[in-house]
Structures are given as C-alpha cells and as structure tokens.
mmCIF file of C-alpha atoms and ligand atoms in Angstrom:
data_model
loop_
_atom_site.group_PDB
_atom_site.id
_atom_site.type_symbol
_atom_site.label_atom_id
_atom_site.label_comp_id
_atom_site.label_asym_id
_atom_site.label_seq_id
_atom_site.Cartn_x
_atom_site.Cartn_y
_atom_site.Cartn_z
ATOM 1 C CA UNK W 4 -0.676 61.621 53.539
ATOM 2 C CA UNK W 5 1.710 64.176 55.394
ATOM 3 C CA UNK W 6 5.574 63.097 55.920
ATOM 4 C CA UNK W 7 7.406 64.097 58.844
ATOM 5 C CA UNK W 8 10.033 67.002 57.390
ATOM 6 C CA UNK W 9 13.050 66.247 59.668
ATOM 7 C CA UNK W 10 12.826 62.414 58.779
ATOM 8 C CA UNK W 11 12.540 63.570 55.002
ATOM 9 C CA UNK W 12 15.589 66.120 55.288
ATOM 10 C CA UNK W 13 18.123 63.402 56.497
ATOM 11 C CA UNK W 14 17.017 60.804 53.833
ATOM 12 C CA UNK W 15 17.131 63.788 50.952
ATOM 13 C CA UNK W 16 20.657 64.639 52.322
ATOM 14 C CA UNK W 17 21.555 61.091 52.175
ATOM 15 C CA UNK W 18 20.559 60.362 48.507
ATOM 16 C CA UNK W 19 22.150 64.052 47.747
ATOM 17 C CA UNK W 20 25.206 62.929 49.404
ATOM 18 C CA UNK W 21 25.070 59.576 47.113
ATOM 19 C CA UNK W 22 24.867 61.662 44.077
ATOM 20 C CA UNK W 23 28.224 63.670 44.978
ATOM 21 C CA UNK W 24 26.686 67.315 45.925
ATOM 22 C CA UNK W 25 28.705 69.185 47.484
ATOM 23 C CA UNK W 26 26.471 69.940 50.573
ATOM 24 C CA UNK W 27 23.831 67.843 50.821
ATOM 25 C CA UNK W 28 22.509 68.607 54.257
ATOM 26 C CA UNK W 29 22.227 72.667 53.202
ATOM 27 C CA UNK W 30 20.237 71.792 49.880
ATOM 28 C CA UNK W 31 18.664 69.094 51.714
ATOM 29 C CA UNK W 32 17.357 72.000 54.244
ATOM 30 C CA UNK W 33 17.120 75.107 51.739
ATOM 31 C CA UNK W 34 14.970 73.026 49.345
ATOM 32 C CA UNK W 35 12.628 72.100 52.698
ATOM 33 C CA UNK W 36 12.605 75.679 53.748
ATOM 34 C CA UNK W 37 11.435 76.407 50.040
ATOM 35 C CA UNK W 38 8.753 73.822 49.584
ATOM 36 C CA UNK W 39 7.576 75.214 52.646
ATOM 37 C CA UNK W 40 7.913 78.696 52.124
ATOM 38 C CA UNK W 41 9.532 79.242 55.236
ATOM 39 C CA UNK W 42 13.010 81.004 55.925
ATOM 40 C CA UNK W 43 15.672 78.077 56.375
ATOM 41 C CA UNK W 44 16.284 79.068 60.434
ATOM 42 C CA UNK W 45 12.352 78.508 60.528
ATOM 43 C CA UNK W 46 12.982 74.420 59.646
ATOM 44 C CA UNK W 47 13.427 73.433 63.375
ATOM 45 C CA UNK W 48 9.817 74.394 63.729
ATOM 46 C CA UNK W 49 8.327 72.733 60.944
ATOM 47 C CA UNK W 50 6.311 69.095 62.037
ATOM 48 C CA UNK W 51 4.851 67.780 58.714
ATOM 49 C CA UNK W 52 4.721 68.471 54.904
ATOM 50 C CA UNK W 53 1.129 68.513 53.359
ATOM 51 C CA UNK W 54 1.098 65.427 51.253
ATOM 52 C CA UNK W 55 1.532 68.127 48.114
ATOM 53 C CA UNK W 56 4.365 69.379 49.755
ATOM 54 C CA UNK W 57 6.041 65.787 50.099
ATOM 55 C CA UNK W 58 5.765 65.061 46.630
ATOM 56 C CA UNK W 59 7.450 68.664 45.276
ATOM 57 C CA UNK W 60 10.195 67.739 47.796
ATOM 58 C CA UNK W 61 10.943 64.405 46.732
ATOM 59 C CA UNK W 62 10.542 65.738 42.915
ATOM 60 C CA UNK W 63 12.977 68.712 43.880
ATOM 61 C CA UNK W 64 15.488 66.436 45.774
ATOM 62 C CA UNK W 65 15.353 64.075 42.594
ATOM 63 C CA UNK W 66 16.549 67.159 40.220
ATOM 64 C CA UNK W 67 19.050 68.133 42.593
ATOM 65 C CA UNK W 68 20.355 64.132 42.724
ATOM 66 C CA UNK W 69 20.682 64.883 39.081
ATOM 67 C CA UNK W 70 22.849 67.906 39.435
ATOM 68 C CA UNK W 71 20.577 70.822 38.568
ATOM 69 C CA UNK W 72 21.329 73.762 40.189
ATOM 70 C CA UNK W 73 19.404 74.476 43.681
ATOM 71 C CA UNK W 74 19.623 78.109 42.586
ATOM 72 C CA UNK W 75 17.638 76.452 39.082
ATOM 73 C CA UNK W 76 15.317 74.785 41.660
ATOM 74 C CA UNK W 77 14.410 77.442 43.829
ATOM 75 C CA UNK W 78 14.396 80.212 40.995
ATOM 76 C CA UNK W 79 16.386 83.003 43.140
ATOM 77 C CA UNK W 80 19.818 83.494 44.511
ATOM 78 C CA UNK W 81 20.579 86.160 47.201
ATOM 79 C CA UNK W 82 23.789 88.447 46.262
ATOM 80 C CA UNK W 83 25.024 91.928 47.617
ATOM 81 C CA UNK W 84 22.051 92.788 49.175
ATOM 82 C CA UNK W 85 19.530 91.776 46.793
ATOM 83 C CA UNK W 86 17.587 89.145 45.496
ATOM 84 C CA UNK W 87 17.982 88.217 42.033
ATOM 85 C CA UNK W 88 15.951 85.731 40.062
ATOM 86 C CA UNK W 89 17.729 82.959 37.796
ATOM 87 C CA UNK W 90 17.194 80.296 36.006
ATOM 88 C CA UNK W 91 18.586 78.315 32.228
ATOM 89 C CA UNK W 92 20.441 80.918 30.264
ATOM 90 C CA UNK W 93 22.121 83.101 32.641
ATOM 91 C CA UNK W 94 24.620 82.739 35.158
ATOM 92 C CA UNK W 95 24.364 81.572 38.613
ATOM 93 C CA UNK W 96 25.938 84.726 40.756
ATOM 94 C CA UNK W 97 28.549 83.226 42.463
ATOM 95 C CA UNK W 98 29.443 84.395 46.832
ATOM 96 C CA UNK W 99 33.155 84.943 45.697
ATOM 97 C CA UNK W 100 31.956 88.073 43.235
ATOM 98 C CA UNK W 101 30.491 89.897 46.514
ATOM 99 C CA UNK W 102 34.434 90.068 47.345
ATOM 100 C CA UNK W 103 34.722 92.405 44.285
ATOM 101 C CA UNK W 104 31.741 94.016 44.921
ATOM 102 C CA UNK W 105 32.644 94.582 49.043
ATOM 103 C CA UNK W 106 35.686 96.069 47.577
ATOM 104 C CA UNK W 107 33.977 98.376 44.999
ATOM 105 C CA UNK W 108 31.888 99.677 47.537
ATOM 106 C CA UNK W 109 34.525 100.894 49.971
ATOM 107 C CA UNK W 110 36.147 103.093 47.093
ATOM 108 C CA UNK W 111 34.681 105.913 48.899
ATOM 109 C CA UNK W 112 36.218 104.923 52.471
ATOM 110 C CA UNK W 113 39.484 104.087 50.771
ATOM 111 C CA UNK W 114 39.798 107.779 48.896
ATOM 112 C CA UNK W 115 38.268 109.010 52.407
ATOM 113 C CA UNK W 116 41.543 107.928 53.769
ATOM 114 C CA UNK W 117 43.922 108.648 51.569
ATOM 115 C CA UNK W 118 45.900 111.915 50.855
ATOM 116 C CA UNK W 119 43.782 114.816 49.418
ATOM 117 C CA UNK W 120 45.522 114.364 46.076
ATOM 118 C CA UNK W 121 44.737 111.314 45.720
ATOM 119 C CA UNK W 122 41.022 111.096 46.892
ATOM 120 C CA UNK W 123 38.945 109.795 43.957
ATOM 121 C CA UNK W 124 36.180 112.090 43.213
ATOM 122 C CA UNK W 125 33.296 109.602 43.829
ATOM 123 C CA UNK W 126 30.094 111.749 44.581
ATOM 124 C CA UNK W 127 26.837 111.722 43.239
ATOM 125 C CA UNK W 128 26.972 110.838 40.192
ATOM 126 C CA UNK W 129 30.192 108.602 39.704
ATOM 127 C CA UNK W 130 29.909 106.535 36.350
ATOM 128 C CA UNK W 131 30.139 102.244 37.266
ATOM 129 C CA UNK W 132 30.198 99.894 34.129
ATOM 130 C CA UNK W 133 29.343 96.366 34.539
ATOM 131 C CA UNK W 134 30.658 94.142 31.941
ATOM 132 C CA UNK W 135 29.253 90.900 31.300
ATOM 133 C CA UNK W 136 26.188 91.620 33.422
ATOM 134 C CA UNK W 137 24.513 88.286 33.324
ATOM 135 C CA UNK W 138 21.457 88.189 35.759
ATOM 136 C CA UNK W 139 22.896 92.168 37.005
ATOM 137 C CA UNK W 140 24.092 91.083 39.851
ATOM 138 C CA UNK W 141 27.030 93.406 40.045
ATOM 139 C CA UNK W 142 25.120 96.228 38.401
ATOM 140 C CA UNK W 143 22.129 96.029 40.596
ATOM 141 C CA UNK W 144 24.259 95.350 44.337
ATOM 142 C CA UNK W 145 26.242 98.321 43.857
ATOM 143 C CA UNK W 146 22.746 100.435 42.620
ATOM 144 C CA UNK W 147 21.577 99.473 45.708
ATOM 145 C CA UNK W 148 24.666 100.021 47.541
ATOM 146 C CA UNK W 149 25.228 103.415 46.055
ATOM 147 C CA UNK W 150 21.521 105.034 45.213
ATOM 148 C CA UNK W 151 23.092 108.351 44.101
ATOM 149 C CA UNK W 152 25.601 106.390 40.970
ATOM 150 C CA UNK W 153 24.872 105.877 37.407
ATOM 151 C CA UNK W 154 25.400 102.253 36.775
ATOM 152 C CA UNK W 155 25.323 100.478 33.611
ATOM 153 C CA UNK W 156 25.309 96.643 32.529
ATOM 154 C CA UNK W 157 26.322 95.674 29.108
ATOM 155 C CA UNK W 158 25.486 91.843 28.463
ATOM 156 C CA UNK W 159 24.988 89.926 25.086
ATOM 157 C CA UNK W 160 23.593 86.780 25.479
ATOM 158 C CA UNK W 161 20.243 87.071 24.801
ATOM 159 C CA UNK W 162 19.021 84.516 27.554
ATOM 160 C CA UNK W 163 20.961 86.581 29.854
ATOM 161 C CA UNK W 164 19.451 90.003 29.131
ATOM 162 C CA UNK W 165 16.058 88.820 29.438
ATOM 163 C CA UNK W 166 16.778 87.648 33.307
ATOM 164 C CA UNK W 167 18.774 90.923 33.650
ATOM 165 C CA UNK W 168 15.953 93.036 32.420
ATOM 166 C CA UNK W 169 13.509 91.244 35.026
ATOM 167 C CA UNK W 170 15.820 91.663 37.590
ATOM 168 C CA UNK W 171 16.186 95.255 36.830
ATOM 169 C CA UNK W 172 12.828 96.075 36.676
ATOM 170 C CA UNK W 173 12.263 94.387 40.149
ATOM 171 C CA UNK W 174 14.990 96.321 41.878
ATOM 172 C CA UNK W 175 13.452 99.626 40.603
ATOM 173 C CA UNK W 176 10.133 98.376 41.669
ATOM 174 C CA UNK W 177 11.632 97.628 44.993
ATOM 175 C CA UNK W 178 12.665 101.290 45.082
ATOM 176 C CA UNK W 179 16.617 100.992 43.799
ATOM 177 C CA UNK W 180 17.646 103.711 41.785
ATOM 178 C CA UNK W 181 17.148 102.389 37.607
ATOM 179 C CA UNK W 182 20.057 100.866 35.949
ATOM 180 C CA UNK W 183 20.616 101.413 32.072
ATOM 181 C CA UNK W 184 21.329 98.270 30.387
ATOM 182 C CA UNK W 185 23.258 97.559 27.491
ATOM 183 C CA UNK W 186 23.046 94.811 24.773
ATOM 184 C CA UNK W 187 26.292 94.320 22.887
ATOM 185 C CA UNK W 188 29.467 93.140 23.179
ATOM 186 C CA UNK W 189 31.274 94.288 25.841
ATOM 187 C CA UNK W 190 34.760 94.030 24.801
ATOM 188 C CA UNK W 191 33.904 96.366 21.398
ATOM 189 C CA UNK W 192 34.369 100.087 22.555
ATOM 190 C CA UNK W 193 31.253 100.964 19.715
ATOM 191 C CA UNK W 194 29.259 99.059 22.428
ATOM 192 C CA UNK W 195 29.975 101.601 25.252
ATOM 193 C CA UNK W 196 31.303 104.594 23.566
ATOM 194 C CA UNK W 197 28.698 106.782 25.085
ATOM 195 C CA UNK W 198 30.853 106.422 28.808
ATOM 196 C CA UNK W 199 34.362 107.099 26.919
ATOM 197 C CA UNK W 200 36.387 108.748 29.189
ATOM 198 C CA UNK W 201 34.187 109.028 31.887
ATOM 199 C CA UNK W 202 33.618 105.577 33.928
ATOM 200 C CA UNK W 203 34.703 106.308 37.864
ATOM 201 C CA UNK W 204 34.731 102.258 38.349
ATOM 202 C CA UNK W 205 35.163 99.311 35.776
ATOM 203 C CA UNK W 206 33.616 96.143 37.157
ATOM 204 C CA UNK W 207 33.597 92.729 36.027
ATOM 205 C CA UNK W 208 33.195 89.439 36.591
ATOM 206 C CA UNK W 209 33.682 88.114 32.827
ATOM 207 C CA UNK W 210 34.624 84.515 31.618
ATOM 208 C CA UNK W 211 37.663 83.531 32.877
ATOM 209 C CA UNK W 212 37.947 79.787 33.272
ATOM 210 C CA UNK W 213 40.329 78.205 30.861
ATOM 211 C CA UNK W 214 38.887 75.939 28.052
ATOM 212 C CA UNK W 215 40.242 72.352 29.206
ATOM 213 C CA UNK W 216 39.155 73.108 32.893
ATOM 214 C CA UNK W 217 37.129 70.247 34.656
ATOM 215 C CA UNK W 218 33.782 71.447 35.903
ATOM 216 C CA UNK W 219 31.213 69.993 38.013
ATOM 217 C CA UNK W 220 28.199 68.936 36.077
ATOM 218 C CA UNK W 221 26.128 71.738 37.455
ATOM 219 C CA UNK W 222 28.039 74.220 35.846
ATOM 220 C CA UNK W 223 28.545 71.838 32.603
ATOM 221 C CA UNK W 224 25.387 71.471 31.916
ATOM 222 C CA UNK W 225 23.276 74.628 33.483
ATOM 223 C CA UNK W 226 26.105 77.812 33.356
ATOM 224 C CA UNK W 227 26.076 79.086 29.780
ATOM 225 C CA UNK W 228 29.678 77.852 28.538
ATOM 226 C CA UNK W 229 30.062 81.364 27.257
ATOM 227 C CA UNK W 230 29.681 82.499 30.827
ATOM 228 C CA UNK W 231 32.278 80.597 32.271
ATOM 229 C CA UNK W 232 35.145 79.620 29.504
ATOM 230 C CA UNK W 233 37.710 82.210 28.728
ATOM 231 C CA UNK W 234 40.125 80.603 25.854
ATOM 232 C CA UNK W 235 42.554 78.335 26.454
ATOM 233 C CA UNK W 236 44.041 80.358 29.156
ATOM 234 C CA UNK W 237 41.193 81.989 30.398
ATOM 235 C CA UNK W 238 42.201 85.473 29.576
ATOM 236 C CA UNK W 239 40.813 86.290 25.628
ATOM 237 C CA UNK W 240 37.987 88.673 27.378
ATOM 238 C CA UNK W 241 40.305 89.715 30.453
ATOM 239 C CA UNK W 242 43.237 90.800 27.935
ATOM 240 C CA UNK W 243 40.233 93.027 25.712
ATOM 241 C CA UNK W 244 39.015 94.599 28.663
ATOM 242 C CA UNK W 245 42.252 95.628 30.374
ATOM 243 C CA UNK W 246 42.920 97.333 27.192
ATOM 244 C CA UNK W 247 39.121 98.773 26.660
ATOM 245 C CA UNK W 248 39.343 100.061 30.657
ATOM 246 C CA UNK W 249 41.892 102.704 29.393
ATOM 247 C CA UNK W 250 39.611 104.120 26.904
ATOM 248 C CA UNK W 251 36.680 103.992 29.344
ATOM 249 C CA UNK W 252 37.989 105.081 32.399
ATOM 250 C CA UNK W 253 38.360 108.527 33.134
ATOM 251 C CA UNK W 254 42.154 109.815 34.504
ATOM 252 C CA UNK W 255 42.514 108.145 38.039
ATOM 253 C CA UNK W 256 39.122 105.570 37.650
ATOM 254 C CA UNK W 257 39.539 102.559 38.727
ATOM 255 C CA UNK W 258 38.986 98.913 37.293
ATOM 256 C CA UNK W 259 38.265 95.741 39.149
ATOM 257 C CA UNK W 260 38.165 92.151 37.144
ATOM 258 C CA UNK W 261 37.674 89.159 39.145
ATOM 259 C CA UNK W 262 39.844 86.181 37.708
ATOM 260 C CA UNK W 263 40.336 82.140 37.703
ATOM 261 C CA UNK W 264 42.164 81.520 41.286
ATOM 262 C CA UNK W 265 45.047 80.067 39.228
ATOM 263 C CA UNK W 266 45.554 83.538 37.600
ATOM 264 C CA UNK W 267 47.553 84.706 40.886
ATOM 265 C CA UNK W 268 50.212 86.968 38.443
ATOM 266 C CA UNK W 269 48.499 87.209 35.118
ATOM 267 C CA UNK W 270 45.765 89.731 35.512
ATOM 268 C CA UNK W 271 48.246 91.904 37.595
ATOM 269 C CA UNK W 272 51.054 91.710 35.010
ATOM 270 C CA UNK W 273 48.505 92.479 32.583
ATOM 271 C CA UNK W 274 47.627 95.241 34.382
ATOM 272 C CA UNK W 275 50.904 96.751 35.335
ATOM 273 C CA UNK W 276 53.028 99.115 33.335
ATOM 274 C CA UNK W 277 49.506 100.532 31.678
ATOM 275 C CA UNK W 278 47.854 101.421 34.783
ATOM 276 C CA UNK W 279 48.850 102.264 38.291
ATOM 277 C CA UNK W 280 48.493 100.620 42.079
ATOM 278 C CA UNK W 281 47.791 97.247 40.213
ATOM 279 C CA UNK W 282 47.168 94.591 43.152
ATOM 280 C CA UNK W 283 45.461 91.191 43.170
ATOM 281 C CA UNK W 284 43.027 90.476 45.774
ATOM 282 C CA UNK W 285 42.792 87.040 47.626
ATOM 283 C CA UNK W 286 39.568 85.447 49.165
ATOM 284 C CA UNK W 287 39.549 84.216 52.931
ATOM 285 C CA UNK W 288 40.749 80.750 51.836
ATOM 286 C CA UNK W 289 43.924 82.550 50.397
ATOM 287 C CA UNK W 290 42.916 81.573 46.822
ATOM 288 C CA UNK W 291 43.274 85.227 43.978
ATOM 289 C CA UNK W 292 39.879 86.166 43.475
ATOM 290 C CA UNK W 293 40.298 88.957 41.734
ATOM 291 C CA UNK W 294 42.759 92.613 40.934
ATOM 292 C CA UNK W 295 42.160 96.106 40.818
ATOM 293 C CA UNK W 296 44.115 99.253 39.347
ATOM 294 C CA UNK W 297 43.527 102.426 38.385
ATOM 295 C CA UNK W 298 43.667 104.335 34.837
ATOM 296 C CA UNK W 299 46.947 106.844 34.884
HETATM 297 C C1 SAM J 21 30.924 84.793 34.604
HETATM 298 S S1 SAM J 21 29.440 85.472 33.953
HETATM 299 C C2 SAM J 21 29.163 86.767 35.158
HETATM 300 C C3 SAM J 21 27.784 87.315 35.227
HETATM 301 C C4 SAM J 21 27.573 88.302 36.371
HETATM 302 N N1 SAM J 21 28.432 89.456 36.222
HETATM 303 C C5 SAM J 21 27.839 87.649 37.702
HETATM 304 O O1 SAM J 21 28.847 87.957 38.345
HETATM 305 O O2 SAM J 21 27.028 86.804 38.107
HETATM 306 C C6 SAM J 21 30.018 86.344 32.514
HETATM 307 C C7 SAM J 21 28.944 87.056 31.714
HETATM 308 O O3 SAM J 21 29.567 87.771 30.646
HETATM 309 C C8 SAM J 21 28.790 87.625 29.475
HETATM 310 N N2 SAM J 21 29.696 87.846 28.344
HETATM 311 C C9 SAM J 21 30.702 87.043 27.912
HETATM 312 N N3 SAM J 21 31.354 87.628 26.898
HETATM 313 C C10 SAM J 21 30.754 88.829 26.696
HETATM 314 C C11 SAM J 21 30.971 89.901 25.771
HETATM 315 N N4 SAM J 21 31.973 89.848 24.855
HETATM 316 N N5 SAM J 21 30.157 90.965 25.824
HETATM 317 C C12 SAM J 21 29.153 91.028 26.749
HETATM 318 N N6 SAM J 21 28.900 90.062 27.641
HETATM 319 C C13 SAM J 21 29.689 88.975 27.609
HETATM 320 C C14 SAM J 21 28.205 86.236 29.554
HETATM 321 O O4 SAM J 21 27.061 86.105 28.737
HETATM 322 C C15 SAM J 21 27.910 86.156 31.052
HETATM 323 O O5 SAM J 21 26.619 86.638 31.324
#
C-alpha cells in the first residue's frame, strides 16, 4: 500500500504539533525529504511513499512525537559548510555556533583592514584550538574554511571522540585538510601544552548553561549533560579557559567563547583587564551569543 506524502506531512505535523515540537511542519517535511532520500525543496514533487517508506515515516514521526532529536533521526546535521554525522553521545551542533565560527573566519578581513600594526599575522599556517570539540564541528568548518591552518580539537568524552574521529576522517576523505585531535581535558594546560604560546585563534563553544536551567526534553534526555551544564552559573569551564587562553595564545591571538545568552557582561568582564579589545557579540535576535578578545 503507498500513502499519499503531502496528506501524510500535514497529519505528521499535526501530531508533532500535539506533542509540543517546536516546528512541526519543518520536521514534518525534513523527515519526508529523508525517508525519501530527496533534498527537502524536492517534497513538492513527491506523489506517493512506497508502502516501506510509509511505515519508516510514521515510525520516525512517532520518535520525534517523543522528543528525540530529528538530528538523532536523520543521523546528520549540516554546520559551516559541512556535513557532520551525530547521534547519542555527542552534541547536536547548534546554528547559533556558526555566528562564532562566521566571525573566526573573517579574522583575516578584519586584520586586512586594520592598521599595519595591528594586522594579525594569520597566513599559512596560523595555529586554531578547538576546545570541547564534540562531533568537530568547529574544528572541521574552519579546516574547511581555511585549508592552509593547523587546527586542533581537544574533546574528552569518550562518546564524543568516537563521532569526532568519524567525522574527521570523512572530511579528509572529502578532501579537507586533516585535523589533529586531542583526548583530554581541555581546561588542564598538560592536555595542550604542545600549542603553548603559539595558538593564532582560541575557539570554543564549551558548556555554559547554568545547572538549574529548564531544558526541553530533547536536550534533557539526548545532549550529554556534560555538554550543556556549566555549574551553577554556567561559567566553571568558561572561567578555566579564559585563564588557560593566556598561556595558549601567542602575543596578539585571539580567543572566541560562545556563552549562555543571559551571560550579556560576564564573559566580557571576565575577559577584560587580562586581555585586550574584549567585546561580546549578539545574534540577529539581539540575544549575546558569544565574546572575543585578544591575548596582550
Ligand atoms: C556545548 S558542547 C559543544 C560541542 C561542539 N564544539 C559544538 O559546538 O557542537 C561542549 C563539548 O565540550 C566537551 N567538554 C566539556 N568539558 C570538557 C573538558 N573539560 N575538556 C574537554 N572537553 C570538554 C563536552 O564533552 C562537549 O562535547
């Protein structure tokens, strides 16, 4: 028996909408674009699933009712220019880190267009740490967006390194330049002692959502908790690697956190007085995404 997909859509996005997800007609859609293998703008050509394809829908659509992450159900999530695969153990890469990483890679253009003494000295070559990798999606969008860097990912989690080292290995299958990654903890300087001194750009996107925070059961129950919660105010990891960056960075490199949206002042102030040009960085809603500086 084939079902009709456009009929099946609009009853999927009404038992999604039922079960409180946030956009119901999109997963409704993106999980019928999956099932049929078929890019999403492709759907208003699409008659009839195979019966086969019916029943993964409606099993798909029932997991998604239940608040598992689409980006769970489809196995993938697209970020800075490349696809990275996830799944249970590591976290989701989130469209509000490609504001950190859009900023990260127009470090160039910004020392293009400053005063000569002040132009970082970014060429081939230019060390970028990535702390608290997770799947590598930092790491790996800005080896793709600059082939000629070294980039490195430091992760611990052992669920999370095993998705990173996938993804890493299909990036430099798909022709990126390799990544070296890192098991340890990020915020002990043994872990990265190697790049003392001589990391151009200090990237991170590390757990920064205080303790006693509500969150929606998709990140409850799928993000790793030590992915998302930073203490009680969300800044035990932010505070070690504001003071790590000064060891790692090399004179005039430049570090880039990205921080809970109620954190307007407190990576900033944390920030100021030990390194220069500290400034917070707000997404197009308004809301502080994230703050920069760089090392003395
Ligand atoms: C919010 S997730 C971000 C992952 C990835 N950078 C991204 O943007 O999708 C934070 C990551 O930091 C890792 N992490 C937390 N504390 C860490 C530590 N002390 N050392 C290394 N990794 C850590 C977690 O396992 C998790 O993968």
């Amino acid at each position: 028996m084939s079902a009709r997909v456009r009929p099946a859509i609009a009853e999927a996005t009404a038992r999604l909408a039922a079960a409180s997800v946030a956009s119901p007609r999109t997963d409704a859609e993106l999980l019928a674009a999956f099932v049929l293998g078929v890019p999403r703008g492709r759907l208003v050509l699409a008659d009839d699933f195979t019966g086969a394809q019916a029943a993964a829908f409606a099993a798909l659509v029932g997991r998604r009712a239940a608040r598992e992450p689409l980006q769970h159900l489809t196995g993938s999530v697209h970020f800075g220019g490349v696809d990275l695969a996830v799944g249970p153990g590591v976290f989701i890469p989130r469209p509000e880190t490609e504001l950190l990483v859009d900023w990260a890679t127009k470090i160039r253009d910004l020392g293009a267009k400053r005063p000569p003494s002040e132009i970082t000295d970014l060429g081939a070559g230019a060390v970028v740490l990535d702390l608290g990798s997770g799947s590598g999606a930092i790491a790996l969008a800005m080896a793709h967006a600059w082939p000629d860097a070294r980039v490195v990912a430091v992760e611990q989690s052992p669920a999370a390194l095993a998705w990173l080292r996938r993804n890493a290995a299909a990036r430099k299958e798909a022709g990126d330049t390799p990544i070296t990654v890192v098991e340890g903890d990020a915020t002990d300087l043994a872990t990265t002692a190697a790049w003392r001194g001589r990391v151009d750009l200090l990237l991170s996107n590390p757990p920064y959502v205080p303790d006693a925070t509500p969150v929606p059961p998709e990140v409850a129950d799928h993000d790793p908790a030590a992915a998302v919660f930073g203490g009680p105010d969300g800044l035990d990891v932010i505070r070690r690697i504001v003071t790590l960056g000064l060891d790692l960075l090399r004179p005039g490199g430049r570090v880039a956190i990205e921080h809970d949206d109620t954190h307007a002042t407190a990576v900033v102030d944390l920030l100021a007085g030990r390194y220069t040009d500290a400034a917070m960085h707000r997404d197009l809603a308004g809301r502080p995404r994230f703050s920069t500086a760089r090392r003395p």
